[in-house]
Short mmCIF file of C-alpha atoms in Angstrom, two decimals:
data_model
loop_
_atom_site.label_atom_id
_atom_site.label_comp_id
_atom_site.label_asym_id
_atom_site.label_seq_id
_atom_site.Cartn_x
_atom_site.Cartn_y
_atom_site.Cartn_z
CA UNK A 1 0.04 -0.15 0.34
CA UNK A 2 2.99 2.36 0.22
CA UNK A 3 5.88 4.13 -2.40
CA UNK A 4 9.07 3.58 -1.41
CA UNK A 5 12.00 5.35 -3.43
CA UNK A 6 15.30 3.62 -3.79
CA UNK A 7 18.20 5.29 -5.42
CA UNK A 8 19.84 2.30 -6.61
CA UNK A 9 20.28 -1.42 -5.22
CA UNK A 10 22.94 -1.97 -2.89
CA UNK A 11 25.93 -4.48 -3.11
CA UNK A 12 24.62 -7.39 -2.55
CA UNK A 13 21.14 -6.96 -1.64
CA UNK A 14 19.29 -9.64 -1.15
CA UNK A 15 15.51 -10.36 -1.47
CA UNK A 16 12.77 -8.80 0.89
CA UNK A 17 11.68 -9.93 4.19
CA UNK A 18 8.75 -10.05 5.56
CA UNK A 19 9.37 -7.34 8.36
CA UNK A 20 12.31 -6.04 7.13
CA UNK A 21 11.25 -2.26 5.11
CA UNK A 22 14.84 -0.92 5.30
CA UNK A 23 15.60 -2.64 2.19
CA UNK A 24 12.71 -1.33 0.36
CA UNK A 25 13.97 2.31 0.45
CA UNK A 26 12.83 5.41 1.19
CA UNK A 27 8.53 5.35 1.95
CA UNK A 28 7.29 8.61 0.43
CA UNK A 29 3.61 7.84 1.58
CA UNK A 30 4.26 6.89 5.31
CA UNK A 31 1.85 9.67 6.67
CA UNK A 32 -0.74 7.75 4.73
CA UNK A 33 -2.63 4.46 6.30
CA UNK A 34 -4.32 4.01 3.02
CA UNK A 35 -3.66 2.45 -0.40
CA UNK A 36 -0.85 3.81 -3.03
CA UNK A 37 -0.62 2.80 -6.31
CA UNK A 38 0.27 3.58 -9.76
CA UNK A 39 3.97 5.12 -9.67
CA UNK A 40 4.92 7.24 -13.04
CA UNK A 41 7.84 9.14 -12.99
CA UNK A 42 6.99 12.39 -15.53
CA UNK A 43 9.54 11.92 -19.18
CA UNK A 44 12.12 14.59 -17.48
CA UNK A 45 11.89 12.49 -14.73
CA UNK A 46 11.56 15.23 -11.78
CA UNK A 47 8.41 14.66 -10.82
CA UNK A 48 6.83 11.40 -9.56
CA UNK A 49 2.99 10.96 -9.60
CA UNK A 50 0.95 8.20 -7.80
CA UNK A 51 -2.74 7.32 -7.02
CA UNK A 52 -3.57 7.62 -3.76
CA UNK A 53 -7.07 6.17 -1.09
CA UNK A 54 -7.13 7.46 2.38
CA UNK A 55 -9.66 4.86 3.38
CA UNK A 56 -7.77 2.18 5.18
CA UNK A 57 -10.07 -0.38 5.07
CA UNK A 58 -11.75 0.65 1.71
CA UNK A 59 -11.09 -1.05 -1.22
CA UNK A 60 -13.62 1.30 -3.51
CA UNK A 61 -12.39 4.32 -1.76
CA UNK A 62 -11.96 8.02 -3.54
CA UNK A 63 -8.89 8.07 -5.47
CA UNK A 64 -6.91 11.61 -5.95
CA UNK A 65 -3.14 12.07 -7.20
CA UNK A 66 -0.34 12.82 -5.63
CA UNK A 67 3.14 14.87 -7.19
CA UNK A 68 6.11 14.48 -5.78
CA UNK A 69 9.02 17.01 -6.57
CA UNK A 70 12.24 15.23 -7.12
CA UNK A 71 14.56 17.30 -6.49
CA UNK A 72 12.78 19.12 -3.40
CA UNK A 73 10.80 16.45 -2.45
CA UNK A 74 7.94 18.01 -1.84
CA UNK A 75 4.82 16.28 -2.60
CA UNK A 76 1.35 18.27 -3.02
CA UNK A 77 -2.19 16.94 -3.96
CA UNK A 78 -2.18 17.25 -8.02
CA UNK A 79 -6.09 16.09 -7.23
CA UNK A 80 -7.52 15.92 -3.77
CA UNK A 81 -9.90 12.56 -3.32
CA UNK A 82 -13.18 13.84 -2.62
CA UNK A 83 -12.75 17.46 -2.83
CA UNK A 84 -11.55 18.37 -6.37
CA UNK A 85 -13.01 15.82 -8.21
CA UNK A 86 -16.62 13.44 -8.04
CA UNK A 87 -14.79 10.68 -9.99
CA UNK A 88 -11.65 8.41 -9.16
CA UNK A 89 -9.02 8.21 -11.74
CA UNK A 90 -8.31 4.58 -12.49
CA UNK A 91 -4.90 4.72 -14.00
CA UNK A 92 -1.85 7.48 -14.94
CA UNK A 93 0.32 8.10 -18.18
CA UNK A 94 2.22 11.34 -18.61
CA UNK A 95 2.01 13.38 -21.62
CA UNK A 96 5.14 13.70 -23.50
CA UNK A 97 5.94 17.52 -22.31
CA UNK A 98 5.21 16.32 -18.97
CA UNK A 99 2.31 19.07 -19.13
CA UNK A 100 -0.48 16.80 -17.95
CA UNK A 101 -1.14 13.60 -16.91
CA UNK A 102 -3.37 11.56 -18.73
CA UNK A 103 -5.93 8.92 -17.41
CA UNK A 104 -9.22 6.76 -17.11
CA UNK A 105 -12.07 7.33 -15.29
CA UNK A 106 -15.90 5.30 -14.32
CA UNK A 107 -18.17 8.78 -15.14
CA UNK A 108 -21.69 7.60 -15.80
CA UNK A 109 -21.31 4.06 -16.79
CA UNK A 110 -18.38 4.75 -19.36
CA UNK A 111 -14.62 4.15 -19.11
CA UNK A 112 -13.58 7.90 -20.13
CA UNK A 113 -10.21 9.50 -21.08
CA UNK A 114 -9.67 12.33 -18.97
CA UNK A 115 -6.41 14.85 -18.62
CA UNK A 116 -5.33 17.22 -15.16
CA UNK A 117 -3.44 20.01 -16.20
CA UNK A 118 0.18 19.50 -14.07
CA UNK A 119 0.42 23.00 -13.50
CA UNK A 120 -3.26 23.71 -12.48
CA UNK A 121 -4.26 21.33 -10.43
CA UNK A 122 -7.50 19.38 -10.23
CA UNK A 123 -8.67 22.40 -7.65
CA UNK A 124 -8.34 25.15 -10.56
CA UNK A 125 -10.36 23.43 -13.29
CA UNK A 126 -7.74 21.41 -14.15
CA UNK A 127 -9.58 18.49 -15.67
CA UNK A 128 -11.06 18.40 -18.80
CA UNK A 129 -12.89 14.66 -20.29
CA UNK A 130 -11.41 13.79 -23.35
CA UNK A 131 -13.88 10.96 -24.42
CA UNK A 132 -16.51 10.85 -22.69
CA UNK A 133 -18.74 8.39 -24.87
CA UNK A 134 -18.64 4.66 -24.57
CA UNK A 135 -15.20 3.16 -23.20
CA UNK A 136 -11.29 3.87 -23.80
CA UNK A 137 -8.54 2.64 -22.92
CA UNK A 138 -5.27 4.84 -23.21
CA UNK A 139 -1.78 2.97 -24.83
CA UNK A 140 0.80 5.91 -25.11
CA UNK A 141 1.16 8.70 -28.08
CA UNK A 142 1.88 8.60 -31.32
CA UNK A 143 3.75 10.56 -33.55
CA UNK A 144 5.42 13.83 -32.93
CA UNK A 145 2.00 15.74 -32.77
CA UNK A 146 0.83 14.45 -29.25
CA UNK A 147 -1.86 12.27 -30.50
CA UNK A 148 -3.30 9.66 -28.48
CA UNK A 149 -3.03 6.00 -29.19
CA UNK A 150 -6.68 4.51 -27.64
CA UNK A 151 -9.10 1.33 -27.68
CA UNK A 152 -12.36 1.96 -27.96
CA UNK A 153 -15.15 0.05 -26.74
CA UNK A 154 -19.33 -0.15 -26.97
CA UNK A 155 -22.10 -2.58 -26.21
CA UNK A 156 -21.72 -3.17 -30.43
CA UNK A 157 -18.26 -2.99 -30.83
CA UNK A 158 -14.82 -5.16 -29.44
CA UNK A 159 -11.86 -2.49 -28.52
CA UNK A 160 -10.18 -1.74 -31.62
CA UNK A 161 -7.41 0.57 -31.84
CA UNK A 162 -8.23 4.43 -32.85
CA UNK A 163 -5.81 7.21 -32.90
CA UNK A 164 -6.72 11.08 -31.24
CA UNK A 165 -5.65 14.62 -31.23
CA UNK A 166 -3.78 15.43 -27.92
CA UNK A 167 -7.34 16.73 -27.19
CA UNK A 168 -9.53 14.02 -27.69
CA UNK A 169 -10.84 15.18 -30.91
CA UNK A 170 -10.08 13.82 -34.37
CA UNK A 171 -10.72 10.03 -33.64
CA UNK A 172 -9.39 7.66 -36.96
CA UNK A 173 -9.78 4.28 -36.54
CA UNK A 174 -6.66 2.31 -37.15
CA UNK A 175 -7.61 -1.15 -36.95
CA UNK A 176 -10.46 -3.69 -37.71
CA UNK A 177 -9.92 -6.98 -36.47
CA UNK A 178 -13.62 -7.22 -35.53
CA UNK A 179 -15.66 -5.75 -38.52
CA UNK A 180 -16.72 -8.99 -40.43
CA UNK A 181 -17.46 -10.77 -37.20
CA UNK A 182 -20.04 -8.00 -35.99
CA UNK A 183 -21.05 -7.89 -38.94
CA UNK A 184 -22.48 -11.24 -38.80
CA UNK A 185 -23.41 -10.98 -35.18
CA UNK A 186 -27.84 -9.93 -34.32
CA UNK A 187 -27.04 -7.37 -31.83
CA UNK A 188 -29.79 -5.26 -29.56
CA UNK A 189 -30.41 -1.42 -30.08
CA UNK A 190 -28.64 0.18 -26.88
CA UNK A 191 -30.79 2.58 -25.03
CA UNK A 192 -30.49 4.72 -21.53
CA UNK A 193 -32.81 4.78 -19.09
CA UNK A 194 -32.97 6.99 -15.43
CA UNK A 195 -35.69 7.09 -12.97
CA UNK A 196 -36.04 8.36 -9.61
CA UNK A 197 -35.26 5.65 -6.99
CA UNK A 198 -36.61 4.90 -3.73
CA UNK A 199 -33.81 7.65 -1.74
CA UNK A 200 -34.99 10.53 -4.52
CA UNK A 201 -31.45 9.07 -6.28
CA UNK A 202 -31.45 9.32 -10.00
CA UNK A 203 -30.92 5.37 -11.34
CA UNK A 204 -29.14 5.35 -14.51
CA UNK A 205 -29.79 1.95 -15.98
CA UNK A 206 -28.82 0.88 -20.29
CA UNK A 207 -31.53 -0.75 -21.67
CA UNK A 208 -31.00 -3.29 -24.70
CA UNK A 209 -33.90 -3.99 -27.53
CA UNK A 210 -34.39 -7.12 -27.81
CA UNK A 211 -31.56 -8.70 -32.02
CA UNK A 212 -33.88 -7.27 -35.26
CA UNK A 213 -35.87 -5.09 -32.79
CA UNK A 214 -36.35 -2.18 -34.75
CA UNK A 215 -37.50 1.29 -33.68
CA UNK A 216 -41.01 0.93 -36.18
CA UNK A 217 -41.40 -2.27 -33.53
CA UNK A 218 -40.96 -0.41 -30.54
CA UNK A 219 -42.91 2.30 -31.80
CA UNK A 220 -45.93 -0.49 -33.05
CA UNK A 221 -44.88 -3.80 -30.75
CA UNK A 222 -47.19 -6.61 -32.29
CA UNK A 223 -45.59 -8.90 -29.45
CA UNK A 224 -44.39 -9.13 -25.52
CA UNK A 225 -40.29 -9.82 -24.89
CA UNK A 226 -38.59 -11.91 -22.32
CA UNK A 227 -36.69 -9.41 -19.55
CA UNK A 228 -33.11 -10.52 -18.77
CA UNK A 229 -32.00 -7.85 -15.50
CA UNK A 230 -28.26 -8.31 -14.60
CA UNK A 231 -27.18 -6.48 -12.12
CA UNK A 232 -23.17 -5.93 -11.29
CA UNK A 233 -20.67 -7.48 -8.98
CA UNK A 234 -18.34 -5.10 -6.59
CA UNK A 235 -20.82 -3.78 -5.36
CA UNK A 236 -18.47 -0.80 -6.17
CA UNK A 237 -18.27 -1.69 -9.97
CA UNK A 238 -21.16 -0.51 -12.85
CA UNK A 239 -22.55 -1.92 -16.12
CA UNK A 240 -20.80 0.42 -18.37
CA UNK A 241 -20.88 0.61 -22.06
CA UNK A 242 -18.05 -1.99 -22.94
CA UNK A 243 -17.55 -5.30 -24.54
CA UNK A 244 -17.68 -7.48 -21.76
CA UNK A 245 -16.18 -11.41 -22.10
CA UNK A 246 -18.18 -12.74 -19.08
CA UNK A 247 -21.49 -10.53 -19.26
CA UNK A 248 -22.11 -9.10 -22.57
CA UNK A 249 -25.36 -8.02 -22.35
CA UNK A 250 -25.37 -8.70 -26.19
CA UNK A 251 -25.56 -12.35 -25.84
CA UNK A 252 -29.05 -11.93 -24.13
CA UNK A 253 -30.39 -9.58 -26.46
CA UNK A 254 -29.14 -11.75 -29.58
CA UNK A 255 -31.17 -14.87 -27.76
CA UNK A 256 -34.14 -12.27 -28.27
CA UNK A 257 -34.06 -10.39 -24.49
CA UNK A 258 -34.80 -7.04 -23.90
CA UNK A 259 -32.18 -6.29 -21.28
CA UNK A 260 -31.63 -4.36 -18.23
CA UNK A 261 -28.61 -3.47 -17.13
CA UNK A 262 -28.89 -1.45 -13.36
CA UNK A 263 -26.64 0.82 -12.04
CA UNK A 264 -28.06 0.59 -8.43
CA UNK A 265 -26.74 2.92 -5.38
CA UNK A 266 -23.49 2.02 -4.70
CA UNK A 267 -22.32 2.02 -8.29
CA UNK A 268 -19.52 3.56 -9.54
CA UNK A 269 -19.02 6.87 -11.80
CA UNK A 270 -22.11 8.77 -9.94
CA UNK A 271 -20.27 10.83 -7.43
CA UNK A 272 -18.72 9.23 -4.10
CA UNK A 273 -21.77 9.69 -2.43
CA UNK A 274 -23.14 7.92 -4.45
CA UNK A 275 -20.69 4.86 -4.53
CA UNK A 276 -20.95 5.10 -0.81
CA UNK A 277 -24.53 4.96 0.05
CA UNK A 278 -24.19 0.58 0.28
CA UNK A 279 -21.86 0.76 2.45
CA UNK A 280 -22.98 0.09 6.02
CA UNK A 281 -19.51 0.98 8.06
CA UNK A 282 -20.68 5.11 9.31
CA UNK A 283 -24.68 3.70 9.35
CA UNK A 284 -27.08 6.21 7.66
CA UNK A 285 -29.51 6.00 5.01
CA UNK A 286 -27.31 3.19 3.63
CA UNK A 287 -29.11 0.32 1.48
CA UNK A 288 -28.42 -2.98 -0.47
CA UNK A 289 -28.92 -2.08 -4.53
CA UNK A 290 -31.70 -4.93 -4.27
CA UNK A 291 -34.20 -1.75 -3.55
CA UNK A 292 -33.19 0.13 -6.49
CA UNK A 293 -33.78 -2.95 -8.81
CA UNK A 294 -37.00 -3.71 -7.83
CA UNK A 295 -37.92 0.01 -8.83
CA UNK A 296 -35.52 0.14 -11.83
CA UNK A 297 -37.20 -3.31 -12.96
CA UNK A 298 -41.09 -2.44 -11.93
CA UNK A 299 -40.48 1.62 -13.48
CA UNK A 300 -39.15 -0.57 -16.98
CA UNK A 301 -41.93 -2.47 -17.00
CA UNK A 302 -44.28 0.42 -16.72
CA UNK A 303 -42.71 2.33 -19.29
CA UNK A 304 -41.80 -0.37 -22.13
CA UNK A 305 -44.79 -3.07 -20.95
CA UNK A 306 -46.11 -2.37 -24.41
CA UNK A 307 -43.16 -4.45 -25.84
CA UNK A 308 -41.87 -5.72 -22.43
CA UNK A 309 -43.88 -9.26 -20.76
CA UNK A 310 -44.51 -8.65 -17.42
CA UNK A 311 -44.87 -12.56 -17.09
CA UNK A 312 -41.34 -13.31 -18.34
CA UNK A 313 -38.51 -11.48 -15.95
CA UNK A 314 -35.18 -13.12 -15.12
CA UNK A 315 -32.76 -11.73 -12.92
CA UNK A 316 -28.21 -13.15 -13.55
CA UNK A 317 -25.37 -11.59 -11.24
CA UNK A 318 -22.27 -12.63 -9.97
CA UNK A 319 -20.20 -12.06 -6.88
CA UNK A 320 -22.39 -9.13 -4.51
CA UNK A 321 -24.97 -9.75 -8.17
CA UNK A 322 -24.93 -13.49 -6.98
CA UNK A 323 -25.65 -12.21 -3.17
CA UNK A 324 -28.19 -9.95 -4.95
CA UNK A 325 -30.04 -13.00 -6.69
CA UNK A 326 -30.37 -14.79 -2.90
CA UNK A 327 -31.70 -11.55 -1.84
CA UNK A 328 -34.11 -10.95 -4.46
CA UNK A 329 -35.59 -14.40 -4.21
CA UNK A 330 -36.63 -13.43 -0.23
CA UNK A 331 -37.74 -10.04 -1.17
CA UNK A 332 -38.82 -8.96 -4.69
CA UNK A 333 -42.63 -9.12 -5.37
CA UNK A 334 -43.95 -12.44 -5.49
CA UNK A 335 -43.54 -13.08 -9.26
CA UNK A 336 -41.84 -10.56 -10.12
CA UNK A 337 -38.75 -13.06 -11.38
CA UNK A 338 -39.23 -16.35 -12.72
CA UNK A 339 -36.72 -17.51 -12.86
CA UNK A 340 -32.62 -16.24 -10.94
CA UNK A 341 -29.26 -17.19 -11.77
CA UNK A 342 -26.97 -16.70 -8.83
CA UNK A 343 -22.60 -17.38 -9.58
CA UNK A 344 -20.54 -17.24 -6.85
CA UNK A 345 -23.04 -15.44 -4.33
CA UNK A 346 -23.73 -15.31 -0.75
CA UNK A 347 -25.98 -16.74 1.10
CA UNK A 348 -25.08 -16.59 4.79
CA UNK A 349 -23.35 -13.38 5.44
CA UNK A 350 -21.93 -14.64 8.87
CA UNK A 351 -20.91 -17.38 7.08
CA UNK A 352 -19.29 -15.81 4.41
CA UNK A 353 -17.32 -13.76 7.53
CA UNK A 354 -15.42 -16.38 9.20
CA UNK A 355 -14.73 -18.24 4.94
CA UNK A 356 -13.71 -15.46 2.78
CA UNK A 357 -9.94 -14.13 2.24
CA UNK A 358 -10.86 -10.61 2.83
CA UNK A 359 -12.15 -9.27 5.88
CA UNK A 360 -12.17 -5.74 5.36
CA UNK A 361 -14.01 -5.93 2.70
CA UNK A 362 -16.95 -7.67 4.95
CA UNK A 363 -16.33 -4.92 7.86
CA UNK A 364 -16.49 -1.76 6.11
CA UNK A 365 -19.61 -2.92 3.76
CA UNK A 366 -21.37 -4.48 6.76
CA UNK A 367 -21.05 -2.48 9.92
CA UNK A 368 -18.07 -4.33 11.41
CA UNK A 369 -17.40 -8.00 12.40
CA UNK A 370 -20.90 -10.72 12.87
CA UNK A 371 -19.51 -11.00 16.67
CA UNK A 372 -19.80 -8.03 17.60
CA UNK A 373 -22.91 -6.94 20.08
CA UNK A 374 -24.26 -4.25 17.51
CA UNK A 375 -25.00 -7.58 14.71
CA UNK A 376 -26.90 -9.02 16.80
CA UNK A 377 -29.53 -6.27 16.87
CA UNK A 378 -31.92 -6.33 14.19
CA UNK A 379 -30.81 -3.71 12.57
CA UNK A 380 -27.26 -5.36 11.90
CA UNK A 381 -27.00 -6.23 7.91
CA UNK A 382 -25.77 -9.30 9.50
CA UNK A 383 -29.20 -9.78 10.55
CA UNK A 384 -31.84 -7.97 8.38
CA UNK A 385 -30.02 -7.96 5.07
CA UNK A 386 -28.01 -12.20 4.83
CA UNK A 387 -29.89 -13.51 1.93
CA UNK A 388 -30.41 -16.54 4.56
CA UNK A 389 -32.86 -14.90 7.08
CA UNK A 390 -35.82 -15.43 4.39
CA UNK A 391 -35.06 -19.20 2.71
CA UNK A 392 -38.30 -19.40 4.12
CA UNK A 393 -39.90 -17.19 1.61
CA UNK A 394 -38.09 -18.43 -1.02
CA UNK A 395 -39.70 -19.40 -4.49
CA UNK A 396 -38.41 -18.20 -7.34
CA UNK A 397 -36.58 -20.96 -9.99
CA UNK A 398 -32.29 -20.62 -8.85
CA UNK A 399 -29.55 -22.10 -11.50
CA UNK A 400 -26.78 -22.00 -8.98
CA UNK A 401 -23.09 -21.44 -10.48
CA UNK A 402 -19.21 -21.97 -8.27
CA UNK A 403 -15.89 -22.66 -8.64
CA UNK A 404 -14.01 -24.80 -6.20
CA UNK A 405 -10.88 -22.71 -6.44
CA UNK A 406 -13.27 -19.15 -5.12
CA UNK A 407 -11.93 -17.92 -1.57
CA UNK A 408 -13.61 -14.76 -1.86
CA UNK A 409 -17.11 -16.23 -1.39
CA UNK A 410 -16.11 -20.10 -0.56
CA UNK A 411 -18.17 -22.94 -2.64
CA UNK A 412 -19.74 -23.97 0.90
CA UNK A 413 -21.80 -20.49 0.39
CA UNK A 414 -23.51 -22.11 -3.14
CA UNK A 415 -23.58 -25.43 -1.94
CA UNK A 416 -25.89 -23.92 0.64
CA UNK A 417 -27.71 -22.20 -1.53
CA UNK A 418 -28.61 -25.27 -3.82
CA UNK A 419 -29.62 -27.05 -0.52
CA UNK A 420 -32.00 -24.54 0.68
CA UNK A 421 -33.85 -24.58 -2.68
CA UNK A 422 -34.10 -28.07 -3.24
CA UNK A 423 -35.09 -28.60 0.80
CA UNK A 424 -37.83 -26.12 -0.01
CA UNK A 425 -38.44 -27.52 -3.57
CA UNK A 426 -38.03 -25.09 -5.55
CA UNK A 427 -36.70 -25.72 -9.08
CA UNK A 428 -33.19 -25.33 -9.24
CA UNK A 429 -29.78 -26.59 -10.74
CA UNK A 430 -26.29 -26.13 -9.82
CA UNK A 431 -23.50 -25.69 -12.24
CA UNK A 432 -19.91 -26.35 -10.69
CA UNK A 433 -16.67 -25.60 -11.79
CA UNK A 434 -14.30 -27.49 -9.87
CA UNK A 435 -10.88 -26.08 -11.53
CA UNK A 436 -11.82 -22.17 -11.81
CA UNK A 437 -12.40 -19.32 -8.90
CA UNK A 438 -14.14 -16.70 -8.57
CA UNK A 439 -14.61 -16.12 -12.28
CA UNK A 440 -15.25 -18.27 -14.94
CA UNK A 441 -12.08 -17.74 -17.20
CA UNK A 442 -11.48 -21.15 -18.67
CA UNK A 443 -12.23 -20.32 -22.67
CA UNK A 444 -14.03 -24.08 -22.96
CA UNK A 445 -15.74 -23.48 -19.39
CA UNK A 446 -16.92 -20.08 -20.57
CA UNK A 447 -19.08 -22.11 -23.07
CA UNK A 448 -20.16 -24.47 -21.09
CA UNK A 449 -21.58 -21.75 -18.44
CA UNK A 450 -23.23 -19.45 -21.43
CA UNK A 451 -24.93 -22.65 -22.78
CA UNK A 452 -26.45 -23.69 -19.09
CA UNK A 453 -27.29 -19.85 -18.09
CA UNK A 454 -28.75 -19.74 -21.80
CA UNK A 455 -30.82 -23.18 -21.02
CA UNK A 456 -32.24 -22.40 -18.06
CA UNK A 457 -33.94 -18.97 -18.51
CA UNK A 458 -35.25 -19.99 -21.92
CA UNK A 459 -36.42 -22.72 -20.20
CA UNK A 460 -38.25 -20.68 -17.85
CA UNK A 461 -39.73 -17.62 -20.10
CA UNK A 462 -41.05 -19.93 -23.27
CA UNK A 463 -43.86 -19.37 -24.21
CA UNK A 464 -44.22 -22.88 -26.02
#
């Protein structure tokens, strides 16, 4: 979590030993109890920049930028987290002239390309958003005129390389690797949806139309389509305008589903306060994310009920999204979901705490440890929000998926979920990957995953 500066390797330097930091050099971040990452020198070596978080136990804390003058040894905040900007930089890259730092940030569920003027700093209006649409990855500068080499992707295009003018304008596509493949795909039209959530916040979501469903069809619909509701993990993350290789919303649109990707309170890219609204650490008016999910489904069905079938809605999520599937099974209005998919989700918050490798996450998000006195109160998330508390309400058919090498949410959480469903007499299946971890990464396993999931949700939404 710290950044060290070493002038050079001492003669006969050996391997670093745990507990002995002397071999690491000078600690530049000793006063920060949080996390400092991504150090990068300016082109002339006169300055060192890095990303900084103040929270000692909060992995989704607001991120700022520190800048150190290597000659004077002075460090200043180029961007003060929380106060100077409402979004968090994700990476750092110096421009060739050393006058600005380029970075990406999640802004309204797009990975935006941004820059901060090194002289002005963020507090004096030195931040500019160069590319606001879709999702951009920065690979550096090329040529002698400061043009930027970036990768751009979206819901409708896998990543391709582009060249941009230094201010983000004048995009020139350099590669067309996926043009023929995309041409042969049946993709859904992409739309954005916002509504006022249960707590008065604006909730943003994506609504993809089923492949082949045109604007003319929507204006005069003659049939209704099933709806696949995707709620992301994290929970501090977002469903973004990108080409995801595990949760690609177009997979479901291509199969004839309308697809709703919800960015509930707790999602990133909508301001730091919005992200913190899902954490119980400091108490207050927090939520699980499921409340916004239910409200968003209801809003979508009300607004688009002419072509979306309210009787054929399914919900899918992984990790915290898996927690959400289990939470919805006990808390959503009766019959709202015809089927659910829970990938590597939580069954019981207490058991999850004692088996996870990420204790600090549980303690921050759920207000402490499950053995504190406060954790026994009805208001504690460990009591009122654990999915296991409402197993007696579970009625929705559920596909449970888990990996044997998942140490974030161990396999017993998936087995417990499946056992509860079976003992309740709820139609359910379990897909168990002996070689996968928290994610399904093996290409062949991914094929099995997608085929199984698609068969499950199609089975419960079929009209035949």
